[in-house]
Short mmCIF file of C-alpha atoms and ligand atoms in Angstrom, two decimals:
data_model
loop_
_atom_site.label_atom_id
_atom_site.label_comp_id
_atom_site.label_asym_id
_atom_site.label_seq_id
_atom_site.Cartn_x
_atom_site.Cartn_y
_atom_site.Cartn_z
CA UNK A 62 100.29 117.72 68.99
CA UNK A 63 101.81 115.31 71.91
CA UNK A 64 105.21 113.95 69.61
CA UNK A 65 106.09 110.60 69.68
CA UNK A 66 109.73 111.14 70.48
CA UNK A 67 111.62 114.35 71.92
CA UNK A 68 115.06 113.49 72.56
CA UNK A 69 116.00 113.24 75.83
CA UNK A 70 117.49 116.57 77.67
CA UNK A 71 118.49 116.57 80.99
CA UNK A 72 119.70 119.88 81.22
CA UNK A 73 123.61 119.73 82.29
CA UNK A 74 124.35 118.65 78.59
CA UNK A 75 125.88 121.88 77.17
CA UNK A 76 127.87 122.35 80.71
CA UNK A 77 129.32 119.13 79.93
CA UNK A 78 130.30 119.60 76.24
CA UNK A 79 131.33 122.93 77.53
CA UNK A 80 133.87 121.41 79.56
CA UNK A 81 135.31 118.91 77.02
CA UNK A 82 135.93 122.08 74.40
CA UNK A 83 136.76 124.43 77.13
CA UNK A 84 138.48 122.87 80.07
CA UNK A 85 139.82 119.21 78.81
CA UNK A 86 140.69 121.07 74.85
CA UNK A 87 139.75 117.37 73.89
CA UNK A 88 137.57 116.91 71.42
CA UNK A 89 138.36 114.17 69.34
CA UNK A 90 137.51 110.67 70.38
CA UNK A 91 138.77 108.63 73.26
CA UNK A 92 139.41 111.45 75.57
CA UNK A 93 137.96 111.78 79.30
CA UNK A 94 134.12 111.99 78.77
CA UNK A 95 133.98 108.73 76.22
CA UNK A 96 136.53 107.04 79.07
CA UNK A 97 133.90 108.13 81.88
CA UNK A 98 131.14 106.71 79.61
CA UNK A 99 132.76 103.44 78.95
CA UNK A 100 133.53 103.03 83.22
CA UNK A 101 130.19 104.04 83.65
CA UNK A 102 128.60 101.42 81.05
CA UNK A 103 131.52 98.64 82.54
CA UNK A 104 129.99 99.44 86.68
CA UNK A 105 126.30 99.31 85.97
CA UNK A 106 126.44 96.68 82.98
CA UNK A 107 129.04 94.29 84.89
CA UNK A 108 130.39 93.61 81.60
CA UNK A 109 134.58 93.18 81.32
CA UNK A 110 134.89 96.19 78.70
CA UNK A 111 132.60 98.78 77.30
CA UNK A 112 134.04 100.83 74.13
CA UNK A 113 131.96 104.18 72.99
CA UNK A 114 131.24 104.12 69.43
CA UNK A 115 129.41 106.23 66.29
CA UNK A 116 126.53 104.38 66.90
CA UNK A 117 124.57 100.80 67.48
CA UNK A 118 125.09 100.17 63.40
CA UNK A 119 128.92 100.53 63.86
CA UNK A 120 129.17 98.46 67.15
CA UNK A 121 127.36 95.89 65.77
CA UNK A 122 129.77 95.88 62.74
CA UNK A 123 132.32 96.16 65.25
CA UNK A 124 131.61 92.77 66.33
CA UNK A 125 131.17 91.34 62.53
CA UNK A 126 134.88 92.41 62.74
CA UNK A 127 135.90 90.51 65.41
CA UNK A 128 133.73 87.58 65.04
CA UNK A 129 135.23 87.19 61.53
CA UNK A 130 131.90 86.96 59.81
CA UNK A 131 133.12 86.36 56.41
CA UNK A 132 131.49 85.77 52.89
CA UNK A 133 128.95 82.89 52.20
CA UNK A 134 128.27 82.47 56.37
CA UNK A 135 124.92 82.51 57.92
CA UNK A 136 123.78 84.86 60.78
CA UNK A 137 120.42 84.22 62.54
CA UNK A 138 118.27 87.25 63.70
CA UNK A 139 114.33 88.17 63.23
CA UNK A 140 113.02 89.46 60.33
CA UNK A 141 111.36 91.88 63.05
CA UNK A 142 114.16 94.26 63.66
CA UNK A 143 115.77 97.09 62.40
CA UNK A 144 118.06 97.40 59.44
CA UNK A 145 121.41 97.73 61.11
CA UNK A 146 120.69 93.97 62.60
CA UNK A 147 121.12 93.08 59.08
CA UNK A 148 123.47 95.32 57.18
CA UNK A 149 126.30 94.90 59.41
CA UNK A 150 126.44 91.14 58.44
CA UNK A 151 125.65 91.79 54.82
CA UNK A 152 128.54 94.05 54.41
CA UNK A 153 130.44 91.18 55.47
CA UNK A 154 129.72 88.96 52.57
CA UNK A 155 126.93 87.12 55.09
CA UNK A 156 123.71 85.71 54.70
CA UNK A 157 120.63 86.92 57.34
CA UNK A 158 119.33 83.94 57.86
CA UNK A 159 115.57 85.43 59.44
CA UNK A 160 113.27 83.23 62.46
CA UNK A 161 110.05 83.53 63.24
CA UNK A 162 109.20 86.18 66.26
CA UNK A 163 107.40 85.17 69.47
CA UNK A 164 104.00 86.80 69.61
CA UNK A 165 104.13 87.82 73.36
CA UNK A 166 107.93 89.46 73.07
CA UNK A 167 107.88 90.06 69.54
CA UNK A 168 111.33 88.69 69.64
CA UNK A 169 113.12 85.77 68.15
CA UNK A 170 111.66 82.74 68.99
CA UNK A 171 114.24 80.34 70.67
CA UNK A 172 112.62 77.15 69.49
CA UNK A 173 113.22 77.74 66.22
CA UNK A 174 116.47 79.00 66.26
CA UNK A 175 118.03 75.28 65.97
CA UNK A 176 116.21 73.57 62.94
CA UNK A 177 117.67 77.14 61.30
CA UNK A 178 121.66 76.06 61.87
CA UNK A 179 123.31 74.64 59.25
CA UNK A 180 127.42 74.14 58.77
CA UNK A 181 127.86 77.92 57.24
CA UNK A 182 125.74 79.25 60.49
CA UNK A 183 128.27 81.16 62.40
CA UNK A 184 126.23 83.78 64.94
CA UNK A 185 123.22 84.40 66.45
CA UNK A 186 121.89 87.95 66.60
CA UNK A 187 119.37 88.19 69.63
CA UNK A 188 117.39 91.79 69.24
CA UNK A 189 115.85 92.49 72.61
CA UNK A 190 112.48 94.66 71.35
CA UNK A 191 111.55 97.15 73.61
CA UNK A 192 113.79 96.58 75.65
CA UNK A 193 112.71 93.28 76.84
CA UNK A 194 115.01 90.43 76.69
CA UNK A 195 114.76 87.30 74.18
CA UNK A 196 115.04 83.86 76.09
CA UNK A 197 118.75 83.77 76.68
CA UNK A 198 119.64 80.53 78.12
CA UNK A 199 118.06 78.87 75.14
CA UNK A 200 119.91 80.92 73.07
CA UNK A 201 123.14 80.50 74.65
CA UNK A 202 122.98 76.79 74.84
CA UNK A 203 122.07 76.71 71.18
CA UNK A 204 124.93 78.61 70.19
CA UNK A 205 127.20 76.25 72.95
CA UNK A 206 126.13 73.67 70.93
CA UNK A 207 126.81 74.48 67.80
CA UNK A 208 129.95 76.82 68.55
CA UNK A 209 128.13 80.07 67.28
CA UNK A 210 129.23 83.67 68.48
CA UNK A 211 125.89 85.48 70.17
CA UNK A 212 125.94 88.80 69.07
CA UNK A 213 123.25 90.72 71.53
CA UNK A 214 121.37 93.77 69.30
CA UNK A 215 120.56 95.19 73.02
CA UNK A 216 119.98 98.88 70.85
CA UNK A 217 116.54 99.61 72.84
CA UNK A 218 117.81 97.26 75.94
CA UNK A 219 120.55 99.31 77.92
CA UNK A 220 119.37 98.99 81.78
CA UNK A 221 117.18 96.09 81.01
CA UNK A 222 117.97 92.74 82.75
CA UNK A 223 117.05 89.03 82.34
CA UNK A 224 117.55 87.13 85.24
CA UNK A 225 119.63 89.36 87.29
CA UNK A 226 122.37 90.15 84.38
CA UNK A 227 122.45 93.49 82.05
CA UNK A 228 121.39 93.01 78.54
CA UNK A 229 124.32 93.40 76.23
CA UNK A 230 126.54 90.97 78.96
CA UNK A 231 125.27 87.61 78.19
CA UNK A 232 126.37 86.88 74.51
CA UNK A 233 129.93 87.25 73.60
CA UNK A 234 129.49 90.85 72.37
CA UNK A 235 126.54 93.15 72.77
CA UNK A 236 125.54 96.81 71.29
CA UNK A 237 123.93 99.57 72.46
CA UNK A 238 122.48 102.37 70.79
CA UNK A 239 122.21 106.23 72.20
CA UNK A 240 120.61 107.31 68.85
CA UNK A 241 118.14 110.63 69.89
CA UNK A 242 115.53 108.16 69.73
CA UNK A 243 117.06 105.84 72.34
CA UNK A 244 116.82 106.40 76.31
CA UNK A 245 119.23 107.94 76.81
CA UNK A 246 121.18 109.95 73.75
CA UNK A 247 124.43 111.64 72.70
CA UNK A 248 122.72 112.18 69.35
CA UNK A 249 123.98 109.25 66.83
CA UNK A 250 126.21 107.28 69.05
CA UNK A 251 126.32 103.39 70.51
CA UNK A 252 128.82 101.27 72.49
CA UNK A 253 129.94 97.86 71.97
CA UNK A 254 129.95 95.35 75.25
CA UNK A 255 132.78 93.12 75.45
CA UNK A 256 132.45 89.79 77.23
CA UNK A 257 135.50 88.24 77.41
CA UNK A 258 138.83 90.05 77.92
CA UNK A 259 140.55 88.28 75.57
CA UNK A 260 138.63 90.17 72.61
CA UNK A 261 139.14 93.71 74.27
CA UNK A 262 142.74 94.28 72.16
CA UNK A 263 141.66 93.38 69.24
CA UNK A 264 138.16 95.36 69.41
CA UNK A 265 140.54 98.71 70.23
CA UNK A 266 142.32 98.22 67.33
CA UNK A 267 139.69 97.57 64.72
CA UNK A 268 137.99 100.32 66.23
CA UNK A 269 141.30 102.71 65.85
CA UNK A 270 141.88 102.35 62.78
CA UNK A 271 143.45 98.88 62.96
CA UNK A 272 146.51 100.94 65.35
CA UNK A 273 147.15 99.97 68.54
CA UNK A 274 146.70 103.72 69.22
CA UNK A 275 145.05 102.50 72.85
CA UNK A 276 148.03 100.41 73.50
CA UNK A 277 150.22 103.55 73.11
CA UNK A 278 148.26 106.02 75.45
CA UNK A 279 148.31 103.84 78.42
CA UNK A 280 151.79 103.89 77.86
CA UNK A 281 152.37 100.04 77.14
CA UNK A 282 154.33 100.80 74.03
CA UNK A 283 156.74 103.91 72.52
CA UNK A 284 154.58 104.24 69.71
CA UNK A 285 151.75 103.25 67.65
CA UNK A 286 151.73 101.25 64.94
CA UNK A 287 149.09 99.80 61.97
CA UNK A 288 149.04 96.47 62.75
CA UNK A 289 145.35 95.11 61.20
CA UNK A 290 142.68 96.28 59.17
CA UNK A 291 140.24 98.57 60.49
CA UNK A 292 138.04 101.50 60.81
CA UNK A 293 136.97 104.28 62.69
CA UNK A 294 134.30 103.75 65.47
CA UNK A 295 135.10 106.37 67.78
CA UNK A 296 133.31 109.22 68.69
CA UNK A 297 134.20 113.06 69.60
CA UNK A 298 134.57 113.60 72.86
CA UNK A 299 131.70 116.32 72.83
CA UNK A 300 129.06 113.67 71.82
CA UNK A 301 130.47 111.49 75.09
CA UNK A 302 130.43 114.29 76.86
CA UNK A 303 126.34 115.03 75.97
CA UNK A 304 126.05 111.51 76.73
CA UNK A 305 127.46 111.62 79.86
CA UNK A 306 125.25 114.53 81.45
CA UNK A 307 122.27 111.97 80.72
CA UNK A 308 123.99 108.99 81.76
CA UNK A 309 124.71 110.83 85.54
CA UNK A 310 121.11 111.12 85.20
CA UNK A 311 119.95 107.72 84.47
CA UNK A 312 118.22 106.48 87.47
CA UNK A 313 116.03 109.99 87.10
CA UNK A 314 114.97 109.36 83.15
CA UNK A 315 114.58 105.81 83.82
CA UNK A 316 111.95 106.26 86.56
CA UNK A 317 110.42 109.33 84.51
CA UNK A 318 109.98 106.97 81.62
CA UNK A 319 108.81 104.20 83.92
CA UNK A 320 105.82 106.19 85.59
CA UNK A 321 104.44 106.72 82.29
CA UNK A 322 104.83 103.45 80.96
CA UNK A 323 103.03 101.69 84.23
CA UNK A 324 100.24 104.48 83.85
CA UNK A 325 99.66 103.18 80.11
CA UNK A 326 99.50 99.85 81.42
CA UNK A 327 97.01 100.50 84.34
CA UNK A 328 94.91 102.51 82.12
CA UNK A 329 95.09 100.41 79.21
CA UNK A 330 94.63 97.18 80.99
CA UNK A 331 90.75 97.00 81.18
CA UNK A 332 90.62 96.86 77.82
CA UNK A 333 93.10 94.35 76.80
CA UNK A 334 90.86 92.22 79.93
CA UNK A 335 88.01 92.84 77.55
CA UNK A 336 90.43 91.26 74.51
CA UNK A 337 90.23 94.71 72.57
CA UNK A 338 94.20 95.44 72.47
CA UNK A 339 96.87 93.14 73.64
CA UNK A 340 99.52 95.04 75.93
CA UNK A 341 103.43 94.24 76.17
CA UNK A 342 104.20 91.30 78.06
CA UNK A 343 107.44 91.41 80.01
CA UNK A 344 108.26 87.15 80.96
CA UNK A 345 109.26 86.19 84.41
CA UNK A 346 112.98 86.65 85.43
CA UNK A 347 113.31 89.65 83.33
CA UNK A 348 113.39 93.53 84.05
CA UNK A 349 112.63 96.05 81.34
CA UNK A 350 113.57 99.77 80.63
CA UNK A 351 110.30 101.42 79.76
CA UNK A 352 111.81 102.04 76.28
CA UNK A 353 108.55 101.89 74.72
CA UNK A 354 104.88 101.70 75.29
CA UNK A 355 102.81 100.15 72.34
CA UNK A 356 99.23 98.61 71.59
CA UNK A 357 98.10 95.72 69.33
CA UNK A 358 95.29 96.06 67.82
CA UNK A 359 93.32 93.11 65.69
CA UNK A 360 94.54 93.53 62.59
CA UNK A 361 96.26 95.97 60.26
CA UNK A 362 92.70 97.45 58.88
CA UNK A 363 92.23 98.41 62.74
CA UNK A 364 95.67 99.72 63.79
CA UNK A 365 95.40 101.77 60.77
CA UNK A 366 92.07 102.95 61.37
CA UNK A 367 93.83 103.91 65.75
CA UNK A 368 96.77 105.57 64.27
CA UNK A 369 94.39 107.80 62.05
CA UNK A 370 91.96 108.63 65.42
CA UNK A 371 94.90 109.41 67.52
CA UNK A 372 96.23 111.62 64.92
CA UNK A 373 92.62 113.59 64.67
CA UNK A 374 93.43 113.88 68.32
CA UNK A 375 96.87 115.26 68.34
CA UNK A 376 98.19 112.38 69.28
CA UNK A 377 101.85 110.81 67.01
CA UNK A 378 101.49 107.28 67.14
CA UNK A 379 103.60 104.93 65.03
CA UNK A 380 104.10 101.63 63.49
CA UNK A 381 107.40 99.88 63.75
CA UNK A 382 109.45 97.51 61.44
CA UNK A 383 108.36 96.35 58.00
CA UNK A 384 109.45 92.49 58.58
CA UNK A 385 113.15 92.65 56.76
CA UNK A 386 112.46 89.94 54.44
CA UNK A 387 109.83 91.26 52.86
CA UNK A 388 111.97 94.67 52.22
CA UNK A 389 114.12 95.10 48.65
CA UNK A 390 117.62 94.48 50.53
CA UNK A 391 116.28 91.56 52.81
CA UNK A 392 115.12 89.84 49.49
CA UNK A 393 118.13 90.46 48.09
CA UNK A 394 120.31 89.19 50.58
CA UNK A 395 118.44 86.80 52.79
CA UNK A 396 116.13 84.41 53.59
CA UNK A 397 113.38 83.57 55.88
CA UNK A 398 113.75 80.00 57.45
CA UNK A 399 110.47 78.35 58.16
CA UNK A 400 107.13 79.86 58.17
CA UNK A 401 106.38 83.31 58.46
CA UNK A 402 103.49 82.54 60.94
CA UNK A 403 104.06 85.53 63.32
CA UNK A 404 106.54 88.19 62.12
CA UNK A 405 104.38 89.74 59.56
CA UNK A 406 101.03 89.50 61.23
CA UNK A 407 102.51 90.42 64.31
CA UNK A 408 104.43 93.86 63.13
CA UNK A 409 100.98 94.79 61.33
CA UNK A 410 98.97 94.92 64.52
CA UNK A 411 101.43 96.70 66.66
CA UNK A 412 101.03 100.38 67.42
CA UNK A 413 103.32 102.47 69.26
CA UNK A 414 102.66 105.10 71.35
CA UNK A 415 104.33 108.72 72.57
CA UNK A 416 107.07 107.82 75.23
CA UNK A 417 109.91 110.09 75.73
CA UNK A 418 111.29 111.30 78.94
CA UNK A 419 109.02 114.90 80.10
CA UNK A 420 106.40 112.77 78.83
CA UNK A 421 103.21 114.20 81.20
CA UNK A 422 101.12 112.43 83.50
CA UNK A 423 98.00 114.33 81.46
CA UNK A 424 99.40 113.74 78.32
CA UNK A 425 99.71 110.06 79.25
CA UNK A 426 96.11 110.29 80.75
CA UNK A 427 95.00 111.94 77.59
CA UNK A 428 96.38 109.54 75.13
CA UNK A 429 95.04 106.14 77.40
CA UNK A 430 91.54 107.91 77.02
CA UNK A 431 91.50 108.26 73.45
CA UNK A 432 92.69 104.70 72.66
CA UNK A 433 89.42 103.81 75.45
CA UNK A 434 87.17 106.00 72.96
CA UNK A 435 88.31 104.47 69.86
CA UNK A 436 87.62 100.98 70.93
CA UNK A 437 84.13 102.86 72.62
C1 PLP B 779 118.07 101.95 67.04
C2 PLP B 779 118.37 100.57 66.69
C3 PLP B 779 119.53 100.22 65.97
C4 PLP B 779 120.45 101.23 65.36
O1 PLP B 779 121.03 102.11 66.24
P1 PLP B 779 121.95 103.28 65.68
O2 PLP B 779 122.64 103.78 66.91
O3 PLP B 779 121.03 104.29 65.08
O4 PLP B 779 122.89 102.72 64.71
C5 PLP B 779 119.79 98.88 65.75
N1 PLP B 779 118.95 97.92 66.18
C6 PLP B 779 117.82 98.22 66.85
C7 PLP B 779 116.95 97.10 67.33
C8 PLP B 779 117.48 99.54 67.10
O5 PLP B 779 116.35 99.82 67.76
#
């Protein structure tokens, strides 16, 4: 059986851990690995502050917090995404106010973001699928417009770029994930992107337990004090620590993962010529992060109908999102704005396929050649 994920494992992780328990006797949060993972995020992202956190769910909650999301408001995000895009405004008291995907991104599309604002719309929650990057001048100028706070759901989008700047940079906050099914992976574990300096105090308090416990260990007060509501968003210094092995070996999984997602695409690409499957399309001006490979087949009869053959073959290949608004919750609290003319029809055809880092050049062979037979 070729999985569809196995998390990613360098092989310097346990040294690494090793060394927080052993050498730094620091494992609770904040210590040196999650402050090596947050300069490391701050250099290659070019953002002004990058804080470690429990995971993508509790950044982006993180920057509910600070964007004081409050009762009755309106968010807008896809209906194509993952719960956490959702909940984290819901807890608030919010409304997810769901638009229509593009069909070639399968993210948000921009052009019907606007006709979705009304005077209780407060943010705009870009999710960058796979990796690839929704259409962010649009979306910033939008949100320019009518003074909304962009909130960038860059979970599956860390190394990705759209037109020269990191994912996660370009709205006001943005979150990553390093969940075990992410690219890179301390386990559960995420990290929110900060802008604008003037939001970096206030995110290290929330994040601490509404203290200004940061404050205090760089010395810039005697001592530490609860001075606003808050939580805790930090992780141990072990998980950093796992996390940072794999992120001192990022350039190595990322071009790992990106030979076997250009091998999909060469092999699969006679047949989407023949109009059997339709293959990711990454727009101009943008840079992805191989973060997953997938297939769309005609319909939902005929994806089904793939993801049984590949199974017969040994082969885990998966679905993705039910569209939020047609789940319990998203009924509950949400709404769709406009037609549905993409998002569900869209999410039924889509199939994803095994993409992990180790990932073989047979097994990547194998797997084009049985998606070839089944459309044979
Ligand atoms: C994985 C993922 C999340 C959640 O990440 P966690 O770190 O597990 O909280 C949120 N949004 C998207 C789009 C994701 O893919």
């Amino acid at each position: 059986m070729i999985d569809f994920n196995v998390p990613p494992y360098v092989g310097t992780e346990m040294k690494y851990v090793e060394e927080a328990a052993a050498v730094n006797h620091k494992i609770c949060g904040d210590g040196p690995f999650t402050h090596r993972c947050n300069e490391w995020l701050e250099k290659r992202t070019k953002t002004a502050k990058a804080l470690l956190t429990t995971s993508c769910t509790h950044a982006t909650e993180l920057a509910a917090l600070l964007s004081e999301i409050k009762e009755g408001d309106e968010v807008i995000m896809p209906s194509y995404t993952f719960v956490s895009t959702a909940d984290a405004f819901v807890l608030r008291g919010a409304v997810p106010v769901f638009v229509d995907i593009r069909p070639d991104t399968m993210n948000i599309d921009e052009t019907k973001i606007e006709k979705a604002v009304t005077e209780r719309t407060r943010a705009i929650v870009p999710v960058h699928y796979a990796g690839v990057s929704c259409e962010m001048d649009t979306i910033m100028k939008i949100a320019e417009t009518c003074h909304l706070t962009v909130i960038e759901d860059a979970a599956q989008g860390i190394l990705s770029t759209y037109k020269g700047r990191a994912l996660g940079t370009i709205g006001d906050f943005g979150c990553f994930s390093f969940h075990e099914t992410k690219n890179y992976s301390m386990g559960e574990g995420g990290a929110l992107l900060i802008r604008d300096k003037k939001n970096v105090e206030r995110a290290e308090i929330i994040r601490e337990k509404g203290t200004n416990r940061a404050k205090f260990f760089r010395g810039q007060i005697d001592k530490y004090t609860w001075v606003d509501a808050g939580s805790s968003y930090l992780p141990g210094d072990m998980n950093a620590a796992y996390l940072m092995a794999q992120l001192d070996a990022a350039d190595e999984i990322f071009e790992d993962r990106m030979r076997s997602w250009n091998l999909y695409y060469e092999l699969l690409k006679p047949l989407a010529d023949e109009g059997k499957i339709v293959l990711p399309y990454i727009p101009e001006n943008c840079t992805h992060n191989a973060h997953m490979f997938y297939v769309k087949a005609k319909d939902l009869e005929e994806r089904s109908a793939l993801l049984s053959f590949l199974k017969e073959n040994g082969i885990q290949s998966v679905f993705h999102y039910i569209p939020l608004h047609s789940a319990p919750a998203g009924e509950k609290f949400g709404r769709f704005h406009g037609e549905d003319v993409y998002t569900t029809k869209e999410s039924e055809r889509l199939a994803r396929l095994p993409m992990f880092y180790g990932l073989k050049e047979e097994q990547v062979r194998y797997i084009a050649e049985k998606v070839l037979e089944f459309y044979r």
